[in-house]
Tab-separated table of C-alpha atoms in Angstrom:
chain	number	residue	atom	x	y	z
A	1	UNK	CA	73.663	87.130	2.670
A	2	UNK	CA	74.070	87.429	6.448
A	3	UNK	CA	75.060	84.122	8.052
A	4	UNK	CA	73.859	83.787	11.658
A	5	UNK	CA	76.672	83.577	14.204
A	6	UNK	CA	76.542	81.531	17.403
A	7	UNK	CA	79.411	82.686	19.591
A	8	UNK	CA	81.263	80.668	22.228
A	9	UNK	CA	82.162	83.406	24.711
A	10	UNK	CA	81.277	86.944	25.746
A	11	UNK	CA	81.601	89.008	28.925
A	12	UNK	CA	78.573	91.276	28.512
A	13	UNK	CA	77.324	90.464	32.023
A	14	UNK	CA	80.224	92.423	33.506
A	15	UNK	CA	78.626	95.626	32.227
A	16	UNK	CA	75.306	95.432	34.140
A	17	UNK	CA	77.224	94.035	37.125
A	18	UNK	CA	79.315	97.211	37.235
A	19	UNK	CA	76.454	99.596	36.380
A	20	UNK	CA	73.156	97.952	37.356
A	21	UNK	CA	71.193	101.205	37.331
A	22	UNK	CA	71.862	101.552	33.594
A	23	UNK	CA	71.288	97.960	32.559
A	24	UNK	CA	68.206	98.861	30.524
A	25	UNK	CA	70.215	101.230	28.369
A	26	UNK	CA	73.204	98.873	28.162
A	27	UNK	CA	71.081	95.964	26.943
A	28	UNK	CA	68.107	97.409	25.079
A	29	UNK	CA	69.589	100.486	23.364
A	30	UNK	CA	72.209	100.837	20.640
A	31	UNK	CA	75.322	102.020	22.490
A	32	UNK	CA	77.481	102.361	19.389
A	33	UNK	CA	79.017	105.806	19.223
A	34	UNK	CA	78.530	106.506	22.942
A	35	UNK	CA	81.344	107.259	25.362
A	36	UNK	CA	81.437	103.616	26.531
A	37	UNK	CA	79.949	101.598	23.681
A	38	UNK	CA	81.144	98.120	24.635
A	39	UNK	CA	80.740	95.395	22.032
A	40	UNK	CA	77.262	94.012	22.654
A	41	UNK	CA	73.685	95.178	23.014
A	42	UNK	CA	70.435	93.853	21.615
A	43	UNK	CA	70.115	96.245	18.631
A	44	UNK	CA	73.700	95.686	17.478
A	45	UNK	CA	73.335	91.927	17.903
A	46	UNK	CA	70.411	92.023	15.504
A	47	UNK	CA	72.359	94.222	13.089
A	48	UNK	CA	75.343	91.850	13.113
A	49	UNK	CA	73.453	88.593	12.673
A	50	UNK	CA	74.337	87.437	16.193
A	51	UNK	CA	72.154	84.355	16.678
A	52	UNK	CA	73.241	83.614	20.234
A	53	UNK	CA	76.096	82.556	22.414
A	54	UNK	CA	77.527	81.558	25.764
A	55	UNK	CA	77.179	84.429	28.252
A	56	UNK	CA	79.916	84.222	30.870
A	57	UNK	CA	79.371	84.619	34.589
A	58	UNK	CA	82.854	85.796	35.552
A	59	UNK	CA	83.658	87.158	39.009
A	60	UNK	CA	86.339	89.859	38.669
A	61	UNK	CA	89.178	90.157	41.145
A	62	UNK	CA	88.860	92.960	43.741
A	63	UNK	CA	89.926	96.399	42.562
A	64	UNK	CA	93.018	96.394	44.758
A	65	UNK	CA	94.152	93.075	43.245
A	66	UNK	CA	93.742	94.065	39.601
A	67	UNK	CA	96.589	94.718	37.204
A	68	UNK	CA	96.630	97.452	34.570
A	69	UNK	CA	96.697	94.970	31.705
A	70	UNK	CA	96.762	97.660	29.012
A	71	UNK	CA	99.941	99.159	30.428
A	72	UNK	CA	101.530	95.784	31.202
A	73	UNK	CA	100.946	94.485	27.675
A	74	UNK	CA	102.152	97.545	25.746
A	75	UNK	CA	105.423	95.794	24.927
A	76	UNK	CA	106.819	92.283	24.925
A	77	UNK	CA	107.853	90.193	26.650
A	78	UNK	CA	105.298	90.425	29.451
A	79	UNK	CA	104.398	88.168	32.359
A	80	UNK	CA	101.449	89.256	34.484
A	81	UNK	CA	101.239	87.672	37.943
A	82	UNK	CA	98.211	85.525	38.701
A	83	UNK	CA	95.634	87.242	40.927
A	84	UNK	CA	94.867	85.642	44.267
A	85	UNK	CA	92.162	83.008	44.604
A	86	UNK	CA	88.705	84.327	45.527
A	87	UNK	CA	86.619	83.363	48.543
A	88	UNK	CA	83.532	81.226	47.971
A	89	UNK	CA	80.909	83.365	49.729
A	90	UNK	CA	81.525	86.715	47.996
A	91	UNK	CA	82.015	84.918	44.672
A	92	UNK	CA	78.645	83.210	44.967
A	93	UNK	CA	76.938	86.517	45.742
A	94	UNK	CA	78.474	88.277	42.758
A	95	UNK	CA	77.850	85.332	40.422
A	96	UNK	CA	74.217	85.201	41.507
A	97	UNK	CA	73.862	88.904	40.706
A	98	UNK	CA	75.170	88.239	37.200
A	99	UNK	CA	72.765	85.316	36.766
A	100	UNK	CA	69.978	87.666	37.832
A	101	UNK	CA	70.968	90.109	35.101
A	102	UNK	CA	70.959	87.309	32.525
A	103	UNK	CA	67.469	86.190	33.516
A	104	UNK	CA	66.325	89.828	33.493
A	105	UNK	CA	67.701	90.223	29.959
A	106	UNK	CA	65.264	87.560	28.795
A	107	UNK	CA	62.312	89.230	30.530
A	108	UNK	CA	63.223	92.703	29.283
A	109	UNK	CA	63.744	91.682	25.662
A	110	UNK	CA	60.038	91.334	24.817
A	111	UNK	CA	60.647	87.920	23.275
A	112	UNK	CA	63.782	88.847	21.331
A	113	UNK	CA	66.167	86.922	23.623
A	114	UNK	CA	65.723	83.555	25.322
A	115	UNK	CA	67.841	81.587	27.775
A	116	UNK	CA	68.352	78.083	26.377
A	117	UNK	CA	69.143	74.846	28.178
A	118	UNK	CA	69.533	72.475	25.231
A	119	UNK	CA	70.581	72.491	21.593
A	120	UNK	CA	66.997	72.120	20.419
A	121	UNK	CA	66.125	75.363	22.194
A	122	UNK	CA	68.946	77.185	20.408
A	123	UNK	CA	67.829	75.830	17.048
A	124	UNK	CA	64.223	76.846	17.758
A	125	UNK	CA	65.350	80.371	18.645
A	126	UNK	CA	67.370	80.649	15.457
A	127	UNK	CA	64.427	79.456	13.374
A	128	UNK	CA	62.183	82.054	15.030
A	129	UNK	CA	64.682	84.905	14.713
A	130	UNK	CA	65.234	85.128	18.486
A	131	UNK	CA	68.686	85.445	20.055
A	132	UNK	CA	69.664	82.409	22.121
A	133	UNK	CA	71.629	82.790	25.342
A	134	UNK	CA	73.383	80.012	27.260
A	135	UNK	CA	74.526	80.409	30.865
A	136	UNK	CA	78.269	79.793	31.129
A	137	UNK	CA	80.584	80.187	34.116
A	138	UNK	CA	84.184	81.311	33.572
A	139	UNK	CA	86.064	80.225	36.669
A	140	UNK	CA	84.286	78.025	39.234
A	141	UNK	CA	84.789	80.306	42.240
A	142	UNK	CA	81.014	80.248	42.897
A	143	UNK	CA	81.073	76.465	43.391
A	144	UNK	CA	82.390	74.839	46.558
A	145	UNK	CA	84.409	71.624	46.712
A	146	UNK	CA	81.324	69.675	47.867
A	147	UNK	CA	79.804	70.462	44.413
A	148	UNK	CA	76.321	71.080	45.833
A	149	UNK	CA	76.331	74.519	44.206
A	150	UNK	CA	77.055	72.930	40.823
A	151	UNK	CA	73.661	71.267	41.011
A	152	UNK	CA	72.032	74.542	42.043
A	153	UNK	CA	73.637	76.345	39.118
A	154	UNK	CA	72.638	73.545	36.755
A	155	UNK	CA	69.059	73.965	37.947
A	156	UNK	CA	69.293	77.683	37.132
A	157	UNK	CA	70.387	76.839	33.583
A	158	UNK	CA	74.173	76.508	33.716
A	159	UNK	CA	75.269	74.371	30.766
A	160	UNK	CA	78.943	75.310	30.318
A	161	UNK	CA	81.702	75.709	32.905
A	162	UNK	CA	85.364	76.683	32.841
A	163	UNK	CA	86.931	75.392	36.076
A	164	UNK	CA	89.434	78.263	36.032
A	165	UNK	CA	90.033	81.737	34.729
A	166	UNK	CA	93.641	82.987	34.842
A	167	UNK	CA	93.963	82.537	38.606
A	168	UNK	CA	93.813	79.526	40.943
A	169	UNK	CA	90.566	78.003	42.190
A	170	UNK	CA	89.746	75.056	44.443
A	171	UNK	CA	89.654	72.987	41.261
A	172	UNK	CA	92.792	73.865	39.344
A	173	UNK	CA	95.164	76.494	38.030
A	174	UNK	CA	94.857	79.062	35.277
A	175	UNK	CA	97.600	80.256	32.969
A	176	UNK	CA	99.009	83.772	33.468
A	177	UNK	CA	98.895	86.326	30.673
A	178	UNK	CA	102.440	85.682	29.470
A	179	UNK	CA	104.148	86.239	26.115
A	180	UNK	CA	106.054	84.441	24.814
A	181	UNK	CA	105.157	81.299	26.708
A	182	UNK	CA	103.636	77.876	26.403
A	183	UNK	CA	100.636	76.909	28.484
A	184	UNK	CA	102.830	74.694	30.648
A	185	UNK	CA	102.861	77.183	33.514
A	186	UNK	CA	101.757	75.249	36.579
A	187	UNK	CA	99.910	72.293	38.091
A	188	UNK	CA	96.769	70.681	36.753
A	189	UNK	CA	93.507	69.756	38.459
A	190	UNK	CA	93.217	69.293	42.196
A	191	UNK	CA	91.352	66.334	43.655
A	192	UNK	CA	88.260	68.559	43.833
A	193	UNK	CA	88.824	69.458	40.191
A	194	UNK	CA	88.812	65.817	39.178
A	195	UNK	CA	85.529	65.348	41.033
A	196	UNK	CA	84.150	68.447	39.301
A	197	UNK	CA	84.956	67.007	35.868
A	198	UNK	CA	83.202	63.739	36.699
A	199	UNK	CA	80.124	65.556	38.011
A	200	UNK	CA	79.974	67.819	34.954
A	201	UNK	CA	80.048	64.704	32.797
A	202	UNK	CA	77.186	63.220	34.826
A	203	UNK	CA	75.137	66.416	34.421
A	204	UNK	CA	76.273	66.831	30.801
A	205	UNK	CA	77.691	70.292	31.477
A	206	UNK	CA	80.296	71.337	28.915
A	207	UNK	CA	83.802	71.680	30.392
A	208	UNK	CA	85.639	74.667	28.918
A	209	UNK	CA	89.416	74.265	28.592
A	210	UNK	CA	90.239	77.917	27.867
A	211	UNK	CA	92.480	79.563	30.524
A	212	UNK	CA	93.603	76.152	31.829
A	213	UNK	CA	97.234	75.093	32.191
A	214	UNK	CA	98.491	72.354	29.884
A	215	UNK	CA	98.607	69.993	32.854
A	216	UNK	CA	94.955	70.766	33.578
A	217	UNK	CA	94.057	70.278	29.917
A	218	UNK	CA	95.526	66.785	29.920
A	219	UNK	CA	93.837	65.975	33.219
A	220	UNK	CA	90.459	66.842	31.700
A	221	UNK	CA	91.294	64.865	28.562
A	222	UNK	CA	92.088	61.838	30.732
A	223	UNK	CA	88.999	62.081	32.933
A	224	UNK	CA	86.226	63.402	30.715
A	225	UNK	CA	84.075	61.353	28.365
A	226	UNK	CA	82.733	64.449	26.579
A	227	UNK	CA	84.072	66.314	23.531
A	228	UNK	CA	87.030	68.539	24.404
A	229	UNK	CA	86.153	72.213	23.938
A	230	UNK	CA	88.151	75.432	24.290
A	231	UNK	CA	85.538	78.142	23.882
A	232	UNK	CA	87.864	81.085	23.209
A	233	UNK	CA	91.459	80.116	22.397
A	234	UNK	CA	93.789	80.371	19.401
A	235	UNK	CA	96.798	78.605	17.849
A	236	UNK	CA	100.108	78.769	19.712
A	237	UNK	CA	101.936	78.012	16.451
A	238	UNK	CA	100.831	81.429	15.146
A	239	UNK	CA	100.918	83.491	18.365
A	240	UNK	CA	103.081	82.003	21.153
A	241	UNK	CA	100.906	83.177	24.053
A	242	UNK	CA	100.352	81.090	27.175
A	243	UNK	CA	96.601	81.306	26.433
A	244	UNK	CA	96.874	79.640	23.024
A	245	UNK	CA	96.795	75.918	22.275
A	246	UNK	CA	99.682	73.778	21.076
A	247	UNK	CA	99.334	71.553	18.030
A	248	UNK	CA	99.342	68.531	20.344
A	249	UNK	CA	96.362	69.982	22.219
A	250	UNK	CA	94.572	70.797	18.970
A	251	UNK	CA	95.102	67.231	17.751
A	252	UNK	CA	93.626	65.865	20.983
A	253	UNK	CA	90.567	68.083	20.572
A	254	UNK	CA	90.147	66.849	17.010
A	255	UNK	CA	90.429	63.207	18.081
A	256	UNK	CA	87.670	63.721	20.643
A	257	UNK	CA	85.258	65.433	18.259
A	258	UNK	CA	85.661	68.737	20.039
A	259	UNK	CA	85.865	72.382	19.042
A	260	UNK	CA	87.973	75.516	19.422
A	261	UNK	CA	86.314	78.924	19.264
A	262	UNK	CA	88.553	81.546	17.642
A	263	UNK	CA	89.204	84.285	20.203
A	264	UNK	CA	88.996	87.804	18.715
A	265	UNK	CA	91.319	89.251	21.392
A	266	UNK	CA	94.111	90.949	19.494
A	267	UNK	CA	96.844	89.854	21.924
A	268	UNK	CA	96.037	86.212	21.111
A	269	UNK	CA	95.766	86.885	17.360
A	270	UNK	CA	98.720	89.143	16.617
A	271	UNK	CA	102.022	87.280	16.209
A	272	UNK	CA	103.707	89.978	18.316
A	273	UNK	CA	101.339	89.375	21.261
A	274	UNK	CA	100.347	93.054	21.575
A	275	UNK	CA	96.871	94.495	22.070
A	276	UNK	CA	96.640	97.084	19.293
A	277	UNK	CA	93.364	96.919	17.358
A	278	UNK	CA	94.856	98.142	14.056
A	279	UNK	CA	96.051	94.765	12.773
A	280	UNK	CA	94.253	93.908	9.517
A	281	UNK	CA	92.775	90.498	8.660
A	282	UNK	CA	95.969	88.507	8.099
A	283	UNK	CA	96.410	87.284	11.716
A	284	UNK	CA	92.760	86.182	11.850
A	285	UNK	CA	93.176	84.251	8.611
A	286	UNK	CA	96.433	82.641	9.739
A	287	UNK	CA	94.858	81.376	12.948
A	288	UNK	CA	91.751	80.068	11.217
A	289	UNK	CA	93.771	78.343	8.498
A	290	UNK	CA	95.923	76.674	11.142
A	291	UNK	CA	92.979	75.642	13.312
A	292	UNK	CA	91.166	74.196	10.296
A	293	UNK	CA	94.270	72.276	9.243
A	294	UNK	CA	94.542	70.629	12.699
A	295	UNK	CA	90.863	70.307	13.657
A	296	UNK	CA	89.115	69.901	10.317
A	297	UNK	CA	86.150	71.871	9.042
A	298	UNK	CA	83.898	70.503	11.795
A	299	UNK	CA	86.050	71.545	14.754
A	300	UNK	CA	86.322	75.340	14.562
A	301	UNK	CA	83.908	78.102	15.571
A	302	UNK	CA	84.034	81.597	17.035
A	303	UNK	CA	84.599	82.557	20.678
A	304	UNK	CA	84.725	86.316	20.366
A	305	UNK	CA	85.509	87.464	23.932
A	306	UNK	CA	83.301	90.480	23.172
A	307	UNK	CA	83.154	92.897	26.112
A	308	UNK	CA	86.179	91.179	27.627
A	309	UNK	CA	89.002	92.068	25.231
A	310	UNK	CA	90.373	94.442	22.599
A	311	UNK	CA	89.176	93.168	19.217
A	312	UNK	CA	90.432	93.958	15.692
A	313	UNK	CA	89.325	97.293	14.282
A	314	UNK	CA	87.930	95.495	11.247
A	315	UNK	CA	85.362	93.832	13.505
A	316	UNK	CA	84.894	96.669	15.987
A	317	UNK	CA	81.871	95.231	17.767
A	318	UNK	CA	79.131	92.678	17.217
A	319	UNK	CA	77.689	94.692	14.326
A	320	UNK	CA	80.980	94.033	12.486
A	321	UNK	CA	80.486	90.277	12.254
A	322	UNK	CA	79.343	90.507	8.599
A	323	UNK	CA	82.672	92.195	7.782
A	324	UNK	CA	84.501	89.232	9.293
A	325	UNK	CA	82.412	86.804	7.252
A	326	UNK	CA	83.109	88.753	4.058
A	327	UNK	CA	86.863	88.728	4.788
A	328	UNK	CA	86.725	84.954	5.178
A	329	UNK	CA	84.733	84.623	1.970
A	330	UNK	CA	87.289	86.745	0.133
A	331	UNK	CA	89.991	84.447	1.549
A	332	UNK	CA	88.332	81.517	-0.215
A	333	UNK	CA	86.050	79.988	2.417
A	334	UNK	CA	82.839	78.834	0.720
A	335	UNK	CA	79.356	79.232	2.190
A	336	UNK	CA	79.218	75.662	3.504
A	337	UNK	CA	82.395	76.213	5.540
A	338	UNK	CA	81.261	79.657	6.655
A	339	UNK	CA	78.010	78.218	8.008
A	340	UNK	CA	79.994	75.625	9.937
A	341	UNK	CA	82.281	78.257	11.408
A	342	UNK	CA	79.439	80.645	12.181
A	343	UNK	CA	77.055	78.262	13.953
A	344	UNK	CA	76.758	74.665	12.759
A	345	UNK	CA	79.909	73.431	14.518
A	346	UNK	CA	78.878	74.949	17.843
A	347	UNK	CA	75.396	73.465	17.583
A	348	UNK	CA	76.860	70.048	16.808
A	349	UNK	CA	79.288	70.004	19.742
A	350	UNK	CA	76.647	71.300	22.154
A	351	UNK	CA	74.250	68.563	21.094
A	352	UNK	CA	77.020	65.970	21.389
A	353	UNK	CA	77.840	67.221	24.894
A	354	UNK	CA	74.366	67.860	26.256
A	355	UNK	CA	72.497	65.076	24.473
A	356	UNK	CA	69.091	65.406	22.842
């Protein structure tokens, strides 16, 4: 039996951003087996039981400011410098282009994909066999300190926001890609960041803690009245990466009725912090067992990072989700727990955050 999966994070929108002329092929055709298959497209989503997820609007750093992450992370230890902050104007233009692609994806899908603004809409899509998309922003570079743009984006459908990616913004500081390291790598929220948290609470926009420094995490925990959510992060106790969460952070998320989405990125799964895809299921199982022990069966989901990371060969792409579910079943997870991990926990925390 295929269990539908609602996923907390993907970077598919980077693909039409970089190749807009081919967006029809990238989205509507099965790209598996092509020269640049990526992880997601509509046919493979259907094949893998992908019920929906948070689609990230992420503005990449300029080409001359990018780091060859594959080369830098071939061996440990590594410590990649943070890219420079991005300017508001160009970031807004690029983010708007990505939002345009997301809205186009709904129009082009002939009813197979719908952009959702509440939990009821996601549930209705799942019942009808349609794929549900939620607009998420990874890094708030497209929002100015006056927060007017936050209201514009909310009107467009934004329902989830990470104040930072792994670089500084007007609102706070991201962690570098560093191994081994804790997440205690820099300052927390700025004054504008504190205002952003309060305004997200007022609008009932989910605040995503992934990529945030520990100081920023605790600032959000102090200020926010919503469940604490890290959409695509893993357990530091298993893989000591700066991007993974300490047990103290996991306990705080559990206390607030929040959720952590297991990140499929191999460098955050493998205990050695490397990016190789040939890693077997054991690291995945170790992280999930640890997250479940700290968060309980209601506090863990998936946050794949599809199209934004190297994922285990056993998963491969979105069509491999049933293989992941079968590995978890073989590990001893029963169907009730698998349904929670696959979608029920995400739907619960989204309803708790958004209301309705």
